[in-house]
Amino acid sequence: MSYVTSLKCRECGQEYPITPVHVCETCFGPLEVVYDYERIRKVLTRAAIESRPHNLWRYRELLPVDSEPEMGPFSGYTPLLHARRLGAQVGLNKLYIKDDTVNHPTLSYKDRVVAVAITKAREFGFTTVSCASTGNLATAVAAHAARAGLRCYIFMPEGVESGKIVGSTIYGAKVITIRGNYDDVNRLCSEIADKYGWAFVNINLRPYYTEGAKTFGFEVAEQLGWRLPDHIVVPTAGGTILPKVAKAFKEFKDLGLIEGSFKIHCAQAAGSAPVIAALHKGTDLILPVKPNTIAKSIAIGNPADGYYVLKAVRESGGWGEGASDPEILDAIGLLARTEGIFAEPAGGTTLAVTLKLAHQGRIKPDETVVVSITGNGYKTLEAVAGIIEQPVIIEARLAEFDALYERLPNGKRAVAGAA
Ligand SMILES: *Cc1c(COP(=O)(O)O)cnc(C)c1O
Ligand SMILES: [Zn+2]
């Protein structure tokens, strides 16, 4: 049973039936799913949600599927951790980590959007699914397609981390890398979608796919005890997750499930920061850039939904910053040493930007702030290779260890993270 009524153009308001289309025929604006909120209000209570399994479908009235969802039975409902050691070190007492490094099955926030998109692809009767990806989407689509028994083609720019190539191929997907950057890949995929009629999760299924990102926000609000954080910092690549987290908070407020207000802040890698540039300039015009950063999963120079990121940030009174590659690496190390969470560079970006916003006084020491950690570092080992100390090799003799121990700055090292 679905509470979806139609698709609607975000720009001119024209309505469309529920089909695999994503742009308005009249104005080329993006299409968005419309729900019957009056009906949802009658059934979706805190108690109803709390009674359901710990996966993203616990918010199913606010997701665009008709069938009983079979995809993603363990996707979503990732931990929200009060990061006390990290918080103490950086002077933020209510610092929380929303930890999608452990999202099932492929360890990034993309398992949320893909669980919804693949469910929808099956409802539409597609037999082949595909995507244009910076890496994490590839692994999520490949894994979910395998479980759904669908054929799968993955398109990525050359130079993505090997963990993302191996992590897609292993599921039986055909992986194609393109000479060029993500924006080149995306352009090609739009043509392939038209010609071959496949379900591209982030192109022709985009209106459904993006709705899955709301579950990140729903969970934050529920896990904070049905409250909004004062601040949430969210990374931006193509601009899906940030506006959808803001939308999630607004939907919960409109449905009377939560109260209060929030500021949403945008984090980009400085080497791919077209949205931050526009934000800082005070313009709506996002000038495409050529990405150059170790944060490959968020290296999109021409973000499809960048405009809506700006809109959501400004409406909430939030801000945003870029983080350089060295700042990203420092933040990855800091999070790992203080909280035992190994994030990929997108997570390092988000934490680095959070620290900048705190430094600027935009986030106060006693305000609640959620740092969105969207992907796992085990898939991007290359990124941290340069900051990792190589292990020492010794013979299996106590005397050798004794001699080594003498030379190690042991006391200092053991408490370094706690300083
Ligand atoms: C895809 C991705 C994002 C955000 O991308 P959007 O297109 O802006 O939603 C953030 N972090 C990681 C790890 C990702 O893979
Ligand atoms: Zn339109």
Coordinates of C-alpha atoms and ligand atoms in Angstrom, one line a residue:
M1 CA 0.0 0.0 0.0
S2 CA 1.4 3.3 -1.1
Y3 CA 0.8 6.9 0.1
V4 CA 2.3 8.3 -3.1
T5 CA -0.1 10.2 -5.4
S6 CA 2.1 11.4 -8.3
L7 CA 5.3 12.9 -9.4
K8 CA 5.5 16.7 -9.6
C9 CA 8.0 19.1 -11.2
R10 CA 9.9 21.0 -8.5
E11 CA 10.0 24.1 -10.7
C12 CA 6.7 24.5 -12.6
G13 CA 4.5 22.1 -10.6
Q14 CA 3.3 20.0 -13.5
E15 CA 2.2 16.5 -12.3
Y16 CA 3.1 13.2 -13.8
P17 CA 2.0 9.6 -13.1
I18 CA 4.3 7.2 -11.2
T19 CA 6.6 6.1 -14.1
P20 CA 10.4 5.9 -14.5
V21 CA 10.9 9.6 -15.5
H22 CA 12.9 12.2 -13.8
V23 CA 12.7 15.5 -15.7
C24 CA 9.8 17.7 -16.6
E25 CA 8.9 17.7 -20.3
T26 CA 8.0 21.4 -20.2
C27 CA 10.7 23.0 -18.1
F28 CA 13.4 20.3 -17.6
G29 CA 13.0 20.7 -13.8
P30 CA 13.6 17.7 -11.6
L31 CA 10.5 15.6 -10.6
E32 CA 9.7 14.8 -7.0
V33 CA 7.4 12.3 -5.4
V34 CA 4.2 13.7 -3.9
Y35 CA 2.6 12.0 -0.8
D36 CA -0.9 12.1 0.7
Y37 CA 0.3 13.5 4.0
E38 CA -3.3 13.7 5.4
R39 CA -3.6 9.9 5.2
I40 CA 0.0 9.4 6.5
R41 CA -0.7 11.6 9.5
K42 CA -3.5 9.1 10.6
V43 CA -1.2 6.0 10.6
L44 CA 2.3 7.1 11.2
T45 CA 2.9 7.6 15.0
R46 CA 6.0 7.4 17.0
A47 CA 4.6 4.2 18.5
A48 CA 3.9 2.6 15.1
I49 CA 7.5 3.4 14.0
E50 CA 9.1 2.1 17.2
S51 CA 7.2 -1.2 16.9
R52 CA 8.8 -2.0 13.6
P53 CA 12.1 -3.8 12.6
H54 CA 15.3 -1.8 12.7
N55 CA 15.7 -1.0 9.0
L56 CA 14.9 1.8 6.7
W57 CA 11.4 0.5 6.0
R58 CA 10.2 1.5 9.4
Y59 CA 9.4 4.9 7.7
R60 CA 7.8 3.2 4.7
E61 CA 4.7 5.5 4.5
L62 CA 7.2 8.2 3.6
L63 CA 8.9 6.1 1.0
P64 CA 7.7 5.7 -2.6
V65 CA 7.1 1.9 -2.8
D66 CA 3.9 0.0 -3.4
S67 CA 5.0 -3.6 -2.7
E68 CA 6.1 -5.3 0.5
P69 CA 9.8 -4.3 0.5
E70 CA 12.2 -7.2 0.2
M71 CA 15.3 -5.3 -0.5
G72 CA 17.4 -3.8 2.3
P73 CA 16.0 -5.9 5.2
F74 CA 19.2 -4.8 7.2
S75 CA 19.8 -1.5 5.5
G76 CA 19.5 1.7 7.5
Y77 CA 19.0 2.1 11.3
T78 CA 22.7 2.6 11.7
P79 CA 24.2 3.7 15.0
L80 CA 24.0 7.3 16.3
L81 CA 26.9 7.6 18.7
H82 CA 27.5 10.2 21.4
A83 CA 31.2 10.9 20.5
R84 CA 32.4 11.8 24.0
R85 CA 36.2 11.4 23.5
L86 CA 36.2 13.2 20.2
G87 CA 33.9 15.9 21.6
A88 CA 36.1 16.5 24.6
Q89 CA 39.1 16.9 22.3
V90 CA 37.4 19.4 20.1
G91 CA 35.3 21.2 22.7
L92 CA 31.9 20.0 21.6
N93 CA 29.9 18.4 24.4
K94 CA 27.0 17.1 22.4
L95 CA 28.8 15.8 19.3
Y96 CA 27.1 12.8 17.7
I97 CA 28.3 10.6 14.9
K98 CA 25.6 9.1 12.5
D99 CA 27.6 6.1 11.5
D100 CA 26.8 4.8 8.0
T101 CA 30.2 3.2 7.8
V102 CA 28.3 0.1 9.0
N103 CA 25.3 0.3 6.7
H104 CA 24.3 -3.1 5.4
P105 CA 25.3 -4.6 2.9
T106 CA 28.0 -2.3 1.3
L107 CA 29.0 0.1 4.1
S108 CA 27.8 3.5 2.9
Y109 CA 24.7 5.7 2.9
K110 CA 24.1 4.5 -0.7
D111 CA 22.5 1.3 0.6
R112 CA 19.5 3.4 1.7
V113 CA 18.8 5.0 -1.7
V114 CA 19.6 1.8 -3.6
A115 CA 17.2 -0.4 -1.4
V116 CA 14.4 2.0 -2.5
A117 CA 15.5 2.3 -6.1
I118 CA 15.9 -1.5 -6.7
T119 CA 12.5 -2.1 -5.1
K120 CA 11.0 0.4 -7.5
A121 CA 12.9 -1.0 -10.5
R122 CA 11.3 -4.4 -9.7
E123 CA 7.8 -2.8 -9.4
F124 CA 8.3 -1.2 -12.8
G125 CA 9.4 -4.6 -14.2
F126 CA 12.9 -3.7 -15.2
T127 CA 15.3 -6.6 -15.6
T128 CA 18.5 -4.6 -16.0
V129 CA 19.7 -2.0 -13.5
S130 CA 22.6 0.4 -13.8
C131 CA 24.2 3.6 -12.4
A132 CA 26.7 6.3 -12.9
S133 CA 28.8 6.2 -9.8
T134 CA 31.8 7.7 -7.9
G135 CA 32.2 4.3 -6.3
N136 CA 29.9 3.7 -3.3
L137 CA 26.8 3.7 -5.4
A138 CA 28.4 1.1 -7.6
T139 CA 28.9 -1.3 -4.8
A140 CA 25.4 -0.8 -3.4
V141 CA 23.7 -1.2 -6.8
A142 CA 25.8 -4.3 -7.6
A143 CA 25.0 -6.0 -4.3
H144 CA 21.3 -5.2 -4.3
A145 CA 21.0 -6.2 -8.0
A146 CA 22.5 -9.6 -7.1
R147 CA 20.0 -10.2 -4.3
A148 CA 17.2 -9.1 -6.6
G149 CA 18.3 -11.3 -9.4
L150 CA 18.7 -8.4 -11.9
R151 CA 21.4 -7.8 -14.5
C152 CA 23.7 -5.0 -13.6
Y153 CA 26.0 -2.6 -15.4
I154 CA 28.1 -0.1 -13.5
F155 CA 29.8 3.0 -14.9
M156 CA 32.5 4.8 -13.0
P157 CA 35.2 7.4 -13.8
E158 CA 38.7 6.0 -14.2
G159 CA 40.9 6.2 -11.1
V160 CA 38.3 5.2 -8.5
E161 CA 39.7 3.2 -5.5
S162 CA 40.2 -0.5 -6.2
G163 CA 37.9 -1.4 -3.3
K164 CA 35.1 0.0 -5.2
I165 CA 35.9 -1.8 -8.4
V166 CA 36.5 -5.1 -6.7
G167 CA 33.5 -4.4 -4.4
S168 CA 31.2 -4.1 -7.5
T169 CA 32.6 -6.8 -9.7
I170 CA 32.4 -9.5 -7.0
Y171 CA 28.6 -9.3 -7.1
G172 CA 28.6 -10.3 -10.8
A173 CA 28.1 -6.8 -12.1
K174 CA 29.7 -5.7 -15.4
V175 CA 31.9 -2.7 -14.5
I176 CA 32.9 -0.2 -17.1
T177 CA 35.3 2.6 -16.3
I178 CA 35.2 5.8 -18.4
R179 CA 38.1 8.0 -19.4
G180 CA 37.0 11.2 -17.8
N181 CA 35.4 12.4 -14.6
Y182 CA 32.1 11.7 -13.0
D183 CA 30.3 14.4 -15.0
D184 CA 31.5 12.7 -18.2
V185 CA 30.2 9.4 -16.9
N186 CA 26.8 10.9 -16.0
R187 CA 26.4 12.4 -19.5
L188 CA 27.1 9.1 -21.2
C189 CA 24.8 7.2 -18.9
S190 CA 21.9 9.6 -19.7
E191 CA 22.3 8.6 -23.3
I192 CA 22.5 4.9 -22.5
A193 CA 19.4 5.1 -20.3
D194 CA 17.5 6.6 -23.3
K195 CA 18.8 4.1 -25.8
Y196 CA 18.8 0.9 -23.8
G197 CA 15.8 1.4 -21.5
W198 CA 17.6 0.2 -18.4
A199 CA 16.8 1.4 -14.9
F200 CA 19.6 3.8 -14.0
V201 CA 19.0 4.2 -10.3
N202 CA 20.3 7.8 -10.1
I203 CA 19.0 8.9 -13.5
N204 CA 15.5 7.7 -14.6
L205 CA 14.7 6.3 -11.1
R206 CA 16.1 9.4 -9.4
P207 CA 12.8 10.7 -7.9
Y208 CA 12.4 7.4 -6.1
Y209 CA 16.1 6.8 -5.3
T210 CA 16.6 10.2 -3.7
E211 CA 13.7 9.6 -1.3
G212 CA 15.6 6.8 0.3
A213 CA 18.1 9.4 1.6
K214 CA 15.4 10.8 3.9
T215 CA 15.8 7.8 6.1
F216 CA 19.2 9.1 7.3
G217 CA 17.4 12.2 8.7
F218 CA 14.4 10.2 10.1
E219 CA 16.8 8.0 12.0
V220 CA 18.8 10.9 13.5
A221 CA 15.5 12.5 14.8
E222 CA 14.2 9.2 16.2
Q223 CA 17.6 8.2 17.7
L224 CA 18.0 11.6 19.4
G225 CA 14.8 10.7 21.3
W226 CA 12.4 12.3 18.8
R227 CA 14.3 15.6 18.8
L228 CA 16.1 17.6 16.2
P229 CA 19.8 18.4 16.5
D230 CA 20.7 22.1 16.7
H231 CA 23.1 21.3 13.8
I232 CA 23.7 18.6 11.3
V233 CA 26.7 18.6 9.0
V234 CA 26.2 16.7 5.7
P235 CA 28.6 16.0 2.8
T236 CA 27.6 17.1 -0.7
A237 CA 28.5 15.4 -4.0
G238 CA 25.6 15.4 -6.5
G239 CA 23.4 17.0 -3.8
T240 CA 21.0 14.1 -3.0
I241 CA 21.5 13.5 0.7
L242 CA 21.6 17.1 2.1
P243 CA 18.3 18.4 0.9
K244 CA 16.6 15.1 1.7
V245 CA 17.8 15.2 5.3
A246 CA 16.3 18.6 5.6
K247 CA 13.1 17.3 3.9
A248 CA 13.0 14.4 6.4
F249 CA 13.2 16.8 9.4
K250 CA 10.4 18.9 7.9
E251 CA 8.2 16.0 7.1
F252 CA 8.5 14.7 10.7
K253 CA 7.7 18.2 12.0
D254 CA 4.7 18.6 9.7
L255 CA 3.4 15.2 10.8
G256 CA 3.7 16.3 14.4
L257 CA 6.3 13.7 15.3
I258 CA 8.9 16.2 16.4
E259 CA 9.3 19.9 17.2
G260 CA 12.0 22.5 17.1
S261 CA 14.4 23.8 14.5
F262 CA 17.8 22.8 13.0
K263 CA 20.6 24.3 11.0
I264 CA 22.0 22.1 8.2
H265 CA 25.5 22.7 7.0
C266 CA 27.2 21.6 3.8
A267 CA 30.6 19.9 3.6
Q268 CA 32.6 19.6 0.4
A269 CA 36.2 18.7 -0.4
A270 CA 38.0 21.9 -1.3
G271 CA 39.2 20.2 -4.5
S272 CA 35.5 19.8 -5.6
A273 CA 33.5 22.5 -3.9
P274 CA 31.2 24.2 -6.5
V275 CA 28.3 24.5 -4.0
I276 CA 30.5 26.0 -1.3
A277 CA 31.8 28.5 -3.8
A278 CA 28.3 29.6 -4.6
L279 CA 27.3 29.7 -0.9
H280 CA 30.2 31.9 0.0
K281 CA 29.6 34.2 -2.9
G282 CA 25.9 34.5 -2.0
T283 CA 24.7 33.4 -5.4
D284 CA 22.4 30.7 -6.8
L285 CA 24.7 30.1 -9.7
I286 CA 26.8 27.0 -9.3
L287 CA 29.8 27.1 -11.6
P288 CA 31.0 23.6 -12.5
V289 CA 34.6 22.7 -11.5
K290 CA 37.0 20.0 -12.4
P291 CA 37.4 17.8 -9.3
N292 CA 40.8 17.2 -7.8
T293 CA 40.7 15.6 -4.4
I294 CA 41.3 12.3 -2.5
A295 CA 37.6 12.4 -1.6
K296 CA 36.6 10.6 -4.8
S297 CA 33.2 9.5 -3.6
I298 CA 32.1 13.2 -3.3
A299 CA 34.1 14.5 -6.3
I300 CA 31.3 15.8 -8.5
G301 CA 32.1 19.0 -10.3
N302 CA 28.6 19.7 -11.6
P303 CA 26.1 18.6 -9.0
A304 CA 22.7 17.8 -10.3
D305 CA 20.9 19.0 -7.2
G306 CA 23.4 21.6 -6.0
Y307 CA 20.8 24.3 -6.2
Y308 CA 18.6 22.5 -3.7
V309 CA 21.5 22.1 -1.4
L310 CA 22.0 25.9 -1.3
K311 CA 18.3 26.3 -0.8
A312 CA 18.1 23.9 2.2
V313 CA 21.3 25.3 3.8
R314 CA 20.1 28.9 3.5
E315 CA 16.5 28.2 4.6
S316 CA 17.8 26.6 7.8
G317 CA 20.3 29.4 8.5
G318 CA 23.2 26.9 8.1
W319 CA 26.5 27.4 6.4
G320 CA 29.2 25.3 4.7
E321 CA 32.9 25.0 4.2
G322 CA 35.5 23.1 2.1
A323 CA 38.2 20.9 3.6
S324 CA 41.6 20.4 2.0
D325 CA 43.0 16.9 1.4
P326 CA 45.4 17.2 4.4
E327 CA 42.5 18.4 6.6
I328 CA 40.5 15.4 5.4
L329 CA 43.2 13.0 6.3
D330 CA 43.8 14.6 9.7
A331 CA 40.1 14.3 10.5
I332 CA 40.0 10.6 9.4
G333 CA 42.8 9.9 11.8
L334 CA 41.2 11.9 14.6
L335 CA 37.9 10.1 14.3
A336 CA 39.6 6.7 14.2
R337 CA 41.8 7.3 17.2
T338 CA 39.1 8.9 19.4
E339 CA 36.0 6.9 18.5
G340 CA 37.2 3.8 16.8
I341 CA 35.4 4.6 13.6
F342 CA 37.3 4.4 10.2
A343 CA 35.6 6.7 7.8
E344 CA 36.4 7.2 4.1
P345 CA 37.5 10.7 2.9
A346 CA 33.9 11.9 2.6
G347 CA 33.6 11.3 6.4
G348 CA 36.9 13.1 7.0
T349 CA 35.6 16.0 5.0
T350 CA 32.4 16.2 7.1
L351 CA 34.3 16.1 10.4
A352 CA 36.9 18.6 9.2
V353 CA 34.2 21.0 8.2
T354 CA 32.4 20.5 11.5
L355 CA 35.5 21.6 13.3
K356 CA 35.8 24.7 11.1
L357 CA 32.2 25.6 11.9
A358 CA 32.9 25.2 15.6
H359 CA 36.0 27.3 15.3
Q360 CA 34.0 30.0 13.5
G361 CA 31.6 30.1 16.4
R362 CA 28.7 28.8 14.3
I363 CA 28.4 25.7 16.4
K364 CA 28.6 26.4 20.2
P365 CA 30.1 24.0 22.7
D366 CA 26.8 23.0 24.3
E367 CA 24.7 22.7 21.1
T368 CA 23.8 19.3 19.7
V369 CA 25.6 18.6 16.5
V370 CA 25.4 15.5 14.3
V371 CA 28.3 14.7 12.0
S372 CA 27.1 12.6 9.0
I373 CA 29.7 9.8 8.4
T374 CA 28.5 8.4 5.1
G375 CA 31.1 5.8 4.0
N376 CA 33.7 3.3 5.3
G377 CA 37.4 3.7 5.2
Y378 CA 38.1 0.0 4.4
K379 CA 37.0 0.7 0.8
T380 CA 39.5 3.6 0.4
L381 CA 42.7 2.3 1.8
E382 CA 44.7 4.1 -0.9
A383 CA 43.6 7.5 0.5
V384 CA 45.3 7.0 3.9
A385 CA 48.3 5.0 2.7
G386 CA 50.5 8.1 3.0
I387 CA 49.7 8.8 6.7
I388 CA 50.0 5.2 8.0
E389 CA 53.1 4.2 9.9
Q390 CA 54.5 0.9 8.6
P391 CA 54.6 -1.9 11.2
V392 CA 57.9 -2.9 12.7
I393 CA 59.2 -6.4 11.9
I394 CA 61.2 -8.2 14.6
E395 CA 62.2 -11.8 15.2
A396 CA 60.0 -13.8 17.6
R397 CA 62.4 -13.3 20.5
L398 CA 61.6 -11.4 23.7
A399 CA 65.0 -9.7 23.7
E400 CA 64.2 -8.1 20.4
F401 CA 60.9 -6.9 21.7
D402 CA 62.6 -5.5 24.8
A403 CA 65.1 -3.6 22.7
L404 CA 62.3 -2.2 20.5
Y405 CA 60.1 -1.2 23.5
E406 CA 63.0 0.8 24.9
R407 CA 63.1 2.8 21.7
L408 CA 59.4 3.4 21.3
P409 CA 57.9 6.6 22.7
N410 CA 55.5 4.2 24.5
G411 CA 53.9 6.2 27.2
K412 CA 53.4 9.1 25.0
R413 CA 52.0 7.0 22.1
A414 CA 49.6 5.1 24.4
V415 CA 47.8 8.3 25.5
A416 CA 48.3 10.4 22.4
G417 CA 44.6 10.1 21.4
A418 CA 43.4 11.1 24.9
A419 CA 45.5 14.3 25.2
Ligands
LIG1 C1 27.5 9.6 -2.6 C2 28.1 9.9 -1.3 C3 27.8 11.1 -0.6 C4 26.9 12.2 -1.0 O1 26.5 12.3 -2.3 P1 25.2 13.1 -2.7 O2 25.2 12.9 -4.2 O3 25.4 14.6 -2.4 O4 24.1 12.6 -2.0 C5 28.5 11.3 0.6 N1 29.3 10.4 1.1 C6 29.6 9.3 0.5 C7 30.6 8.3 1.1 C8 29.0 9.0 -0.7 O5 29.3 7.8 -1.4
ZN2 ZN 8.4 21.7 -15.0

